[in-house]
PDB file of C-alpha atoms in Angstrom:
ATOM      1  CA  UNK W  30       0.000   0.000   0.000  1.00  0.00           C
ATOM      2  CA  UNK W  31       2.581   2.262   0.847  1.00  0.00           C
ATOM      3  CA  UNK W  32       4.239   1.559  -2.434  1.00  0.00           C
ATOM      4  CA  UNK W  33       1.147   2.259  -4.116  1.00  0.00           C
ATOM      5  CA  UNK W  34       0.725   5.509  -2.512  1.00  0.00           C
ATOM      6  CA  UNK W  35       4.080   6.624  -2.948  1.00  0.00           C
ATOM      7  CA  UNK W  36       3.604   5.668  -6.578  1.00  0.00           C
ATOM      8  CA  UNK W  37       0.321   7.892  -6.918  1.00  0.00           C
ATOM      9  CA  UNK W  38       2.025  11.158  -4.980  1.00  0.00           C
ATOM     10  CA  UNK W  39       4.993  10.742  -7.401  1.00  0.00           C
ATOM     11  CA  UNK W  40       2.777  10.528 -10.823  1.00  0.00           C
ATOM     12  CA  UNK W  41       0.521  13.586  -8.736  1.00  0.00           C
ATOM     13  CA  UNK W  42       3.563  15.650  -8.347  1.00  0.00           C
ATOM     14  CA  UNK W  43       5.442  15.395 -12.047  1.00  0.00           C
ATOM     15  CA  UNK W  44       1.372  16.029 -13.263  1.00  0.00           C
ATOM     16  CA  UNK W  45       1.113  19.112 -11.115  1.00  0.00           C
ATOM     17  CA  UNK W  46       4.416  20.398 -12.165  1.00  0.00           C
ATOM     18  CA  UNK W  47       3.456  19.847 -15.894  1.00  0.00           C
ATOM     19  CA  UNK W  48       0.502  21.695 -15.835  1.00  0.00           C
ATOM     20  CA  UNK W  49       2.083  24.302 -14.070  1.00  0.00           C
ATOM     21  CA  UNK W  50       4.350  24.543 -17.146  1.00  0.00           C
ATOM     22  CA  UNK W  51       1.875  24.631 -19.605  1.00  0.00           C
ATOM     23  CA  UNK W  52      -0.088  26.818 -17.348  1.00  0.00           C
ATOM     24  CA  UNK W  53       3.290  29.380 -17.746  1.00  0.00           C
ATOM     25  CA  UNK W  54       3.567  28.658 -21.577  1.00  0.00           C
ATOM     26  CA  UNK W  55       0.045  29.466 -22.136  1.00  0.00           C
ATOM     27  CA  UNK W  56       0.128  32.479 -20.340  1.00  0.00           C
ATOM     28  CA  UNK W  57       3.318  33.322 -21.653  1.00  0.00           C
ATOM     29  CA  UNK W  58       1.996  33.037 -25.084  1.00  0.00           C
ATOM     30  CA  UNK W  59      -1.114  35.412 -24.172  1.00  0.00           C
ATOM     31  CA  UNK W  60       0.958  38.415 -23.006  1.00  0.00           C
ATOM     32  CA  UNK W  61       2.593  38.014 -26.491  1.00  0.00           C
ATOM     33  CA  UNK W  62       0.220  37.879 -28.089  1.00  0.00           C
ATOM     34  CA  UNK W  63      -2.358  40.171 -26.717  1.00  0.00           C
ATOM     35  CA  UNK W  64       0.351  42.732 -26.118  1.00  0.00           C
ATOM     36  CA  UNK W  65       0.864  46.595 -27.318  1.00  0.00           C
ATOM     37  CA  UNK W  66       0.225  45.937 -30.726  1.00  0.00           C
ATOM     38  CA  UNK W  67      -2.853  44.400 -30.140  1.00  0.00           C
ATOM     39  CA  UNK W  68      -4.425  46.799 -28.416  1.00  0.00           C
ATOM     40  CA  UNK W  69      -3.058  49.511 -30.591  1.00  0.00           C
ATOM     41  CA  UNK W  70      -4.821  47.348 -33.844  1.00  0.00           C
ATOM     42  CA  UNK W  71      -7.520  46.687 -32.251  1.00  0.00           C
ATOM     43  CA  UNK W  72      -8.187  50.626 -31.124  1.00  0.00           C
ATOM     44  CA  UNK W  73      -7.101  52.229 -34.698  1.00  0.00           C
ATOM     45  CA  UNK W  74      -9.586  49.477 -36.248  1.00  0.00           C
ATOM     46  CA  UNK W  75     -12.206  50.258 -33.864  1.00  0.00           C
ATOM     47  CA  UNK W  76     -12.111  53.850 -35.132  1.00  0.00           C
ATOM     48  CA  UNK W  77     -12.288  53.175 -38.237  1.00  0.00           C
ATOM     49  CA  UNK W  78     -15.200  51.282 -38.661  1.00  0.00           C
ATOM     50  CA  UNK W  79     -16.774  54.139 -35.848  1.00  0.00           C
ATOM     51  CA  UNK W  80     -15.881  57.008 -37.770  1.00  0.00           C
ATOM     52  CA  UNK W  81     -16.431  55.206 -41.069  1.00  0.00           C
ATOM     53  CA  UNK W  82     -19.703  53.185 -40.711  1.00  0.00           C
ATOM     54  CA  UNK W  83     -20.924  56.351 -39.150  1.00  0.00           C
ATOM     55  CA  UNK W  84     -20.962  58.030 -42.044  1.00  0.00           C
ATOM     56  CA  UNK W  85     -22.768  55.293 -43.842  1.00  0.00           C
ATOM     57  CA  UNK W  86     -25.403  55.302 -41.175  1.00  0.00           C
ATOM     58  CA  UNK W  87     -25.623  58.635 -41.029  1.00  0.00           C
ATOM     59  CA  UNK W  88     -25.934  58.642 -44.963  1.00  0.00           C
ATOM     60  CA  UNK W  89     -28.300  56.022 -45.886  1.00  0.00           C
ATOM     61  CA  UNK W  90     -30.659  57.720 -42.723  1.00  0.00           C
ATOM     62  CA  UNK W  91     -30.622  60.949 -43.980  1.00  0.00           C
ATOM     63  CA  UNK W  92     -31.102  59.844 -47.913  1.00  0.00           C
ATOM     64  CA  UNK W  93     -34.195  57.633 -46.292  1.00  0.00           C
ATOM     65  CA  UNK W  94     -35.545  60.617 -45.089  1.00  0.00           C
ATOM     66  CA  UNK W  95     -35.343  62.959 -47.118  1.00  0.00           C
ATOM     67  CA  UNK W  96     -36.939  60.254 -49.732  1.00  0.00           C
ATOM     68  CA  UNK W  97     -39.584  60.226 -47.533  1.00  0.00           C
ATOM     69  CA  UNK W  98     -40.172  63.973 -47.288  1.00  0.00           C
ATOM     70  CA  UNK W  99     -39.784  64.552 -51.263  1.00  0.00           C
ATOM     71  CA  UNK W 100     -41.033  60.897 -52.338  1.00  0.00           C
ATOM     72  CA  UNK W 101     -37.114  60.316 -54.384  1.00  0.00           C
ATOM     73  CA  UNK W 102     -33.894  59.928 -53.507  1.00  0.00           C
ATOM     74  CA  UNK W 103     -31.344  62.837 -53.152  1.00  0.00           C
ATOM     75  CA  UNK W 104     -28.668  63.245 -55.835  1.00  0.00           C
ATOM     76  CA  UNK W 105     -25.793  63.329 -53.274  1.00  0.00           C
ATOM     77  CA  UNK W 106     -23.252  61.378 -54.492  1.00  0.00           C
ATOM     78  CA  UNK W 107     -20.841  58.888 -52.227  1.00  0.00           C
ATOM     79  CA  UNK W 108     -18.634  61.709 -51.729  1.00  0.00           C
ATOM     80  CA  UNK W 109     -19.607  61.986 -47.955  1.00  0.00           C
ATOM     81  CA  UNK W 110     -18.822  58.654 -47.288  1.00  0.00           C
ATOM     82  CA  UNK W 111     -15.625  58.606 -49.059  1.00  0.00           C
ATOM     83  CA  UNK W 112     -14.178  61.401 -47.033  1.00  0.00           C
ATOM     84  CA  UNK W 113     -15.510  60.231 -43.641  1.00  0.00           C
ATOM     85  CA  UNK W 114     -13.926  56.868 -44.427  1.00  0.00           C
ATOM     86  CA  UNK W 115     -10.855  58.753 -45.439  1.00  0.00           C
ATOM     87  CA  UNK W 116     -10.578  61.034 -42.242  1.00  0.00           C
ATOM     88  CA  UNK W 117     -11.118  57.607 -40.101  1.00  0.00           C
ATOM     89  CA  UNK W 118      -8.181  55.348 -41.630  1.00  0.00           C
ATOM     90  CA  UNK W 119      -6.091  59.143 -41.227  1.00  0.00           C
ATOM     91  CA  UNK W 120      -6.702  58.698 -37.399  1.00  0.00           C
ATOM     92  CA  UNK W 121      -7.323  55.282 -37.316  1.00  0.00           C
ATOM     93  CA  UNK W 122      -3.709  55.121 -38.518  1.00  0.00           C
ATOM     94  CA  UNK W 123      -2.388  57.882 -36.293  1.00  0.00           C
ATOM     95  CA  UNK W 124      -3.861  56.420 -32.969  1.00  0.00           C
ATOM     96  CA  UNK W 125      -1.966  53.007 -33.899  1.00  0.00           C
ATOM     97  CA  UNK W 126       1.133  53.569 -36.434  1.00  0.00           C
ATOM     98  CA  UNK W 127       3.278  54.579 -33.859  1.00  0.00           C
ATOM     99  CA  UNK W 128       2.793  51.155 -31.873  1.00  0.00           C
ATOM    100  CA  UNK W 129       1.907  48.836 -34.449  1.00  0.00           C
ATOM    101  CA  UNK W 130       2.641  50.095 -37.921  1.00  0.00           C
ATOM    102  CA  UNK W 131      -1.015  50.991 -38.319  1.00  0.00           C
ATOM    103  CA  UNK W 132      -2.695  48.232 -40.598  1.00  0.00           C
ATOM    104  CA  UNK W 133      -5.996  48.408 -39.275  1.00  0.00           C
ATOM    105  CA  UNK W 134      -6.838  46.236 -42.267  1.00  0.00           C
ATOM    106  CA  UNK W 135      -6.165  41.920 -42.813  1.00  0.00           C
ATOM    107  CA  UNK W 136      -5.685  42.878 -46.570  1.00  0.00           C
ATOM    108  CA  UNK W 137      -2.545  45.451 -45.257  1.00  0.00           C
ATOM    109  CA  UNK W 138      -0.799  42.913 -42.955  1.00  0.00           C
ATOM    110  CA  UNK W 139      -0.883  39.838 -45.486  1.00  0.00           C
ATOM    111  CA  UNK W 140       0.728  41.987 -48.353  1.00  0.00           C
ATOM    112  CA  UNK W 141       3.126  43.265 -46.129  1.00  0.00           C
ATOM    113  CA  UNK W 142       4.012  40.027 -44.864  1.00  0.00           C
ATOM    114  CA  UNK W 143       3.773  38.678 -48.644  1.00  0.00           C
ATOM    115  CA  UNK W 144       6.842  41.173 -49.684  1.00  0.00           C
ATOM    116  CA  UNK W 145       8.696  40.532 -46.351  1.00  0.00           C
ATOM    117  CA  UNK W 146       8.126  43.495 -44.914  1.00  0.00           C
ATOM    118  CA  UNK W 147       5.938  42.334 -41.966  1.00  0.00           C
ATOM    119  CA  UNK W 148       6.934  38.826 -39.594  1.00  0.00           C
ATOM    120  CA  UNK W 149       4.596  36.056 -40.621  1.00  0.00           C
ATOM    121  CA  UNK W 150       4.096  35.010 -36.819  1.00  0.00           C
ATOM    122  CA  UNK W 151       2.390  38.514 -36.341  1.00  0.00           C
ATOM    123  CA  UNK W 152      -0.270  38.355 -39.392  1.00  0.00           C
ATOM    124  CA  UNK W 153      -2.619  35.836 -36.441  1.00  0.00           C
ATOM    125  CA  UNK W 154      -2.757  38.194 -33.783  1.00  0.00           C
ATOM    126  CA  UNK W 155      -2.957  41.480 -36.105  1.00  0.00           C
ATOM    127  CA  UNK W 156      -5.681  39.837 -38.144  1.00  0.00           C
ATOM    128  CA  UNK W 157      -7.756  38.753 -34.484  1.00  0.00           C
ATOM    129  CA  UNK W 158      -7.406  42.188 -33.246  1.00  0.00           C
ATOM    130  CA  UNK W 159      -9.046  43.884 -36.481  1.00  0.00           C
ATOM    131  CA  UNK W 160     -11.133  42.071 -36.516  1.00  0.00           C
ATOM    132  CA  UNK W 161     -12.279  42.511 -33.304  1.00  0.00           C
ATOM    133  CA  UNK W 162     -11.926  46.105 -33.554  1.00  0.00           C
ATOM    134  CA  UNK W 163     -14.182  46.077 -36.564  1.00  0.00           C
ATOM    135  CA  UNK W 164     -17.177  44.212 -34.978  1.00  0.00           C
ATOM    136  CA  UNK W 165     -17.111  46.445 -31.338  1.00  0.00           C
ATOM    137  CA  UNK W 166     -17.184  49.249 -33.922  1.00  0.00           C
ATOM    138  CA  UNK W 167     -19.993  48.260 -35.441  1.00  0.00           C
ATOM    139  CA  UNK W 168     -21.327  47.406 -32.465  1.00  0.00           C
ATOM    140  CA  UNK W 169     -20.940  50.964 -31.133  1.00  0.00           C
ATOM    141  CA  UNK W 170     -22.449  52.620 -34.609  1.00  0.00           C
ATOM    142  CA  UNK W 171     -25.809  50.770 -33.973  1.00  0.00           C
ATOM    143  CA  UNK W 172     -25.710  51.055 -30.428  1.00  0.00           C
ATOM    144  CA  UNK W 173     -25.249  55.259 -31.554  1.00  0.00           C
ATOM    145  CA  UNK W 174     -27.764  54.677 -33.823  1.00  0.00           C
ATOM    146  CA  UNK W 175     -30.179  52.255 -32.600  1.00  0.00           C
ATOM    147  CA  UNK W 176     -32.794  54.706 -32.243  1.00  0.00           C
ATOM    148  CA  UNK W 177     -32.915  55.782 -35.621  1.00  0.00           C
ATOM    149  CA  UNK W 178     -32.637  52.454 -36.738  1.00  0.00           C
ATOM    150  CA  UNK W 179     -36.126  51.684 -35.132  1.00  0.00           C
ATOM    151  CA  UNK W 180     -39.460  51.406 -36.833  1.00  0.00           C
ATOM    152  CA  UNK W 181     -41.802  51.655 -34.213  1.00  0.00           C
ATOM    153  CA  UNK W 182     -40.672  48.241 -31.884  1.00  0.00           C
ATOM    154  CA  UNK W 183     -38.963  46.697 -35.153  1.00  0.00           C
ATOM    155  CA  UNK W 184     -35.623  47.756 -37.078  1.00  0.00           C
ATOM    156  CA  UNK W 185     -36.120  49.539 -40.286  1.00  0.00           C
ATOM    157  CA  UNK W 186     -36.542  47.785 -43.791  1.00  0.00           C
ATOM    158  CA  UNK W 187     -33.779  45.344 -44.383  1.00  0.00           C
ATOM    159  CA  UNK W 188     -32.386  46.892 -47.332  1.00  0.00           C
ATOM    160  CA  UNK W 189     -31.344  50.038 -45.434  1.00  0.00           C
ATOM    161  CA  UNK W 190     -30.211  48.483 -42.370  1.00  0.00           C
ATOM    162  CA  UNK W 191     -28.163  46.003 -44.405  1.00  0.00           C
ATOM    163  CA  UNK W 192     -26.731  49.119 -46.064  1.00  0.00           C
ATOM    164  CA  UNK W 193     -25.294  50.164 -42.815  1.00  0.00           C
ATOM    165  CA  UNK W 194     -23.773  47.020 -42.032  1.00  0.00           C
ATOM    166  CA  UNK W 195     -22.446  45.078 -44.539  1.00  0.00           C
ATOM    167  CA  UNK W 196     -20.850  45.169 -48.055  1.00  0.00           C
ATOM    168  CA  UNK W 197     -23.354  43.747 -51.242  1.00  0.00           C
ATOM    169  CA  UNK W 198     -22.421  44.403 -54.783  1.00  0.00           C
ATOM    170  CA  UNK W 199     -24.490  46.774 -57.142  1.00  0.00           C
ATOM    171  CA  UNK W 200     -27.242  45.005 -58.324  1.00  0.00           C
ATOM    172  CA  UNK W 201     -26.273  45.584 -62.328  1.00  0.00           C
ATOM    173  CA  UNK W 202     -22.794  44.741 -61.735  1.00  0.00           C
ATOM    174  CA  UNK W 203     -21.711  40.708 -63.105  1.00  0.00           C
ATOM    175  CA  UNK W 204     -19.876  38.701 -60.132  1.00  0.00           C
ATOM    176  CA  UNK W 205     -16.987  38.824 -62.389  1.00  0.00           C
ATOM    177  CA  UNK W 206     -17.359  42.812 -62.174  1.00  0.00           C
ATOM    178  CA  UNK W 207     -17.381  42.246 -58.261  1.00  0.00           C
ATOM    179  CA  UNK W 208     -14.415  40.262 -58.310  1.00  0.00           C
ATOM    180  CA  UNK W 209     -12.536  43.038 -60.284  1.00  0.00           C
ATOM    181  CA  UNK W 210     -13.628  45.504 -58.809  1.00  0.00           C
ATOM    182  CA  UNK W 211     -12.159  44.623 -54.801  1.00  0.00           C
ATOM    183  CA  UNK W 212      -9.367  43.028 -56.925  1.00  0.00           C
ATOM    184  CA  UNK W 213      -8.117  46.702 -58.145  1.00  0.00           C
ATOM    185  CA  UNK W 214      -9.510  48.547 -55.294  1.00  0.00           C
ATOM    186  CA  UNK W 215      -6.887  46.674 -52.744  1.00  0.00           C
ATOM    187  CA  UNK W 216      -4.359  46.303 -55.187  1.00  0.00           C
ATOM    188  CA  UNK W 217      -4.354  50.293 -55.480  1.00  0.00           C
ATOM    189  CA  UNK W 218      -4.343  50.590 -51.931  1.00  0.00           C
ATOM    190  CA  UNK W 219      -1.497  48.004 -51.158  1.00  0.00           C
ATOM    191  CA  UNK W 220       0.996  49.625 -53.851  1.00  0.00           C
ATOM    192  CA  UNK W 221       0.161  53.021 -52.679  1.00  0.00           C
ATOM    193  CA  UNK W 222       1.105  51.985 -48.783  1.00  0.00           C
ATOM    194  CA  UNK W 223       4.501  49.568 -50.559  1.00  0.00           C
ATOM    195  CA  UNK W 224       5.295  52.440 -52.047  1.00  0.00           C
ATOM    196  CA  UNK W 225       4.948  54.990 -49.202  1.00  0.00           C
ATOM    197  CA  UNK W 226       6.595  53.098 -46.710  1.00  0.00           C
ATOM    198  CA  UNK W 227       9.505  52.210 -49.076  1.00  0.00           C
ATOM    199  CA  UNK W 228      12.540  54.172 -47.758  1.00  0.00           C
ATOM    200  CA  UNK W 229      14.499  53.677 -51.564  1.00  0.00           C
ATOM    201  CA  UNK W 230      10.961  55.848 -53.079  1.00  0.00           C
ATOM    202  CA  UNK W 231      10.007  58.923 -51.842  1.00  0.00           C
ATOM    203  CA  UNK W 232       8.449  58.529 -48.708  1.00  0.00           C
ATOM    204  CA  UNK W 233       6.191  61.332 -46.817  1.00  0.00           C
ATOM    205  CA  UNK W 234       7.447  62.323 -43.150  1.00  0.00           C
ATOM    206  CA  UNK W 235       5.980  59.564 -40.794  1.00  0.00           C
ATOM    207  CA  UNK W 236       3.890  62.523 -39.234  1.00  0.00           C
ATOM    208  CA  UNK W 237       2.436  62.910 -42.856  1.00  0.00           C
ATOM    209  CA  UNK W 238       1.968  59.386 -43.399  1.00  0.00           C
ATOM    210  CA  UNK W 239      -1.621  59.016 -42.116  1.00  0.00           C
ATOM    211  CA  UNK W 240      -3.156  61.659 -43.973  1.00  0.00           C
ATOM    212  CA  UNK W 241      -1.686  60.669 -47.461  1.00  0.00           C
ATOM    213  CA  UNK W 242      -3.167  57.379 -46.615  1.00  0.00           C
ATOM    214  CA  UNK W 243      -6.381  58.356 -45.951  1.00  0.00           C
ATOM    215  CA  UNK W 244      -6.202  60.522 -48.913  1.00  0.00           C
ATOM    216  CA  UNK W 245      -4.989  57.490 -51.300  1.00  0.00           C
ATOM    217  CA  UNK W 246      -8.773  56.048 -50.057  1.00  0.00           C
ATOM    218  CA  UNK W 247     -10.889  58.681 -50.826  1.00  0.00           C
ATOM    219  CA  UNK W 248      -9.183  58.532 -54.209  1.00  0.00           C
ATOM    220  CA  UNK W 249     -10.155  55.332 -54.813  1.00  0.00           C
ATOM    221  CA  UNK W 250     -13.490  55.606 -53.062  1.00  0.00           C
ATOM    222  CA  UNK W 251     -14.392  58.109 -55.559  1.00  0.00           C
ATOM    223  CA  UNK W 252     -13.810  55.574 -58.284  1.00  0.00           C
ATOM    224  CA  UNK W 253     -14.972  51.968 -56.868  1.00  0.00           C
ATOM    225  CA  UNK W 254     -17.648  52.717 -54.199  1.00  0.00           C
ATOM    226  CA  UNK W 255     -20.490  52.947 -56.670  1.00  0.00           C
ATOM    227  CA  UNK W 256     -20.364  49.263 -57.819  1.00  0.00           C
ATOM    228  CA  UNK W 257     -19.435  47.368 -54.512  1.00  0.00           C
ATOM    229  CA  UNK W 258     -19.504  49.593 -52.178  1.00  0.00           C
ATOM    230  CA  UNK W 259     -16.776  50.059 -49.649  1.00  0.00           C
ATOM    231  CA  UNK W 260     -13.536  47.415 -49.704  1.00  0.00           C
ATOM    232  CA  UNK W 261     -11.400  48.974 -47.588  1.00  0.00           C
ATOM    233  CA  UNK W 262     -12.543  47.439 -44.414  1.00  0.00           C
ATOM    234  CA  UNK W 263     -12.096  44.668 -42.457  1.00  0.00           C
TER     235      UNK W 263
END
């Protein structure tokens, strides 16, 4: 018996102290990976789809109405939306580049890791805390919003409130139109950032960074948006 027991404590002990090892790796790994530069994603992402899907609300709310009052639909183009979205990446971008580079996009840290400018190991836990960032933005815009959004005790018509949150194509545009479309729209974006973070080109002041970024997307809001709406976002 005593054997037996002594066996049992023993096996006890060496399963104690490897679950207090895992226990360390596991936490270890956390505080890498939920570190500064997770945070700092997660915030400038969080502002971005704030600031950004703001406007949109705020846009397709306003167009409602007043389509209501005159019985048609304003011709205001996307150009509101373009430069809200624009002005959000700008300090989306300045709230994180200075920490974490300032992706606040999955599209932004898989190119950069593509051309070796950015660690693979990183792309996980940048990616996680976009996305993140995107949905509690969201979250927040209809929480802003949420009485606007109401009809009474039910949400407005689908088509608006879908409008608000999520990306559909034009209805006259061909899926392989759609496909083009965020194709050249990210490509744009991606070479513009390559080539304004390439020290060998002619790159802006890091202070000036932000804003010529958030410029570069207006730009190509102003061409794209009207088939497939935004692409920019997470």
């Amino acid at each position: 018996d005593s054997l037996i027991r002594s066996f049992k404590l023993s096996y006890y002990n060496e399963y104690k102290s490897y679950l207090r090892a895992k226990l360390k790796q596991m936490i270890a790994f956390l505080r890498r990976f939920f570190d500064k530069e997770f945070f700092a994603e997660f915030l400038g992402t969080f502002l971005l789809i704030l600031l950004g899907d703001g406007c949109v609300a705020q846009y397709k709310l306003i167009n409602k109405e007043y389509a209501g009052s005159l019985g048609r639909l304003p011709p205001e183009p996307f150009l509101s939306i373009n430069v809200g979205y624009g002005l959000a990446v700008v300090f989306g971008v300045y709230v994180s580049g200075g920490i974490s580079g300032g992706h606040i996009n999955p599209a932004v840290s898989v190119a950069l890791a593509l051309v070796g400018k950015f660690p693979w190991r990183k792309v996980p836990k940048y990616i996680t805390a976009q996305m993140l960032g995107a949905f509690f933005g969201a979250v927040f815009v209809f929480l802003m919003y949420i009485d606007r959004l109401r009809n009474g005790n039910d949400l407005i018509d689908e088509d608006t409130f879908r409008g608000i949150f999520a990306t559909y194509p034009h209805s006259q545009t061909s899926t392989e139109g759609q496909l083009l479309d965020q194709v050249v729209g990210t490509m744009i974006l991606l070479v513009c950032v390559c080539a304004l973070t390439d020290p060998k080109n002619m790159p802006p002041s890091p202070g000036l960074l932000p804003l010529i970024v958030g410029l570069v997307v207006t730009s190509v809001g102003q061409y794209l948006i009207f088939k497939q709406r935004l692409w920019d976002v997470p």
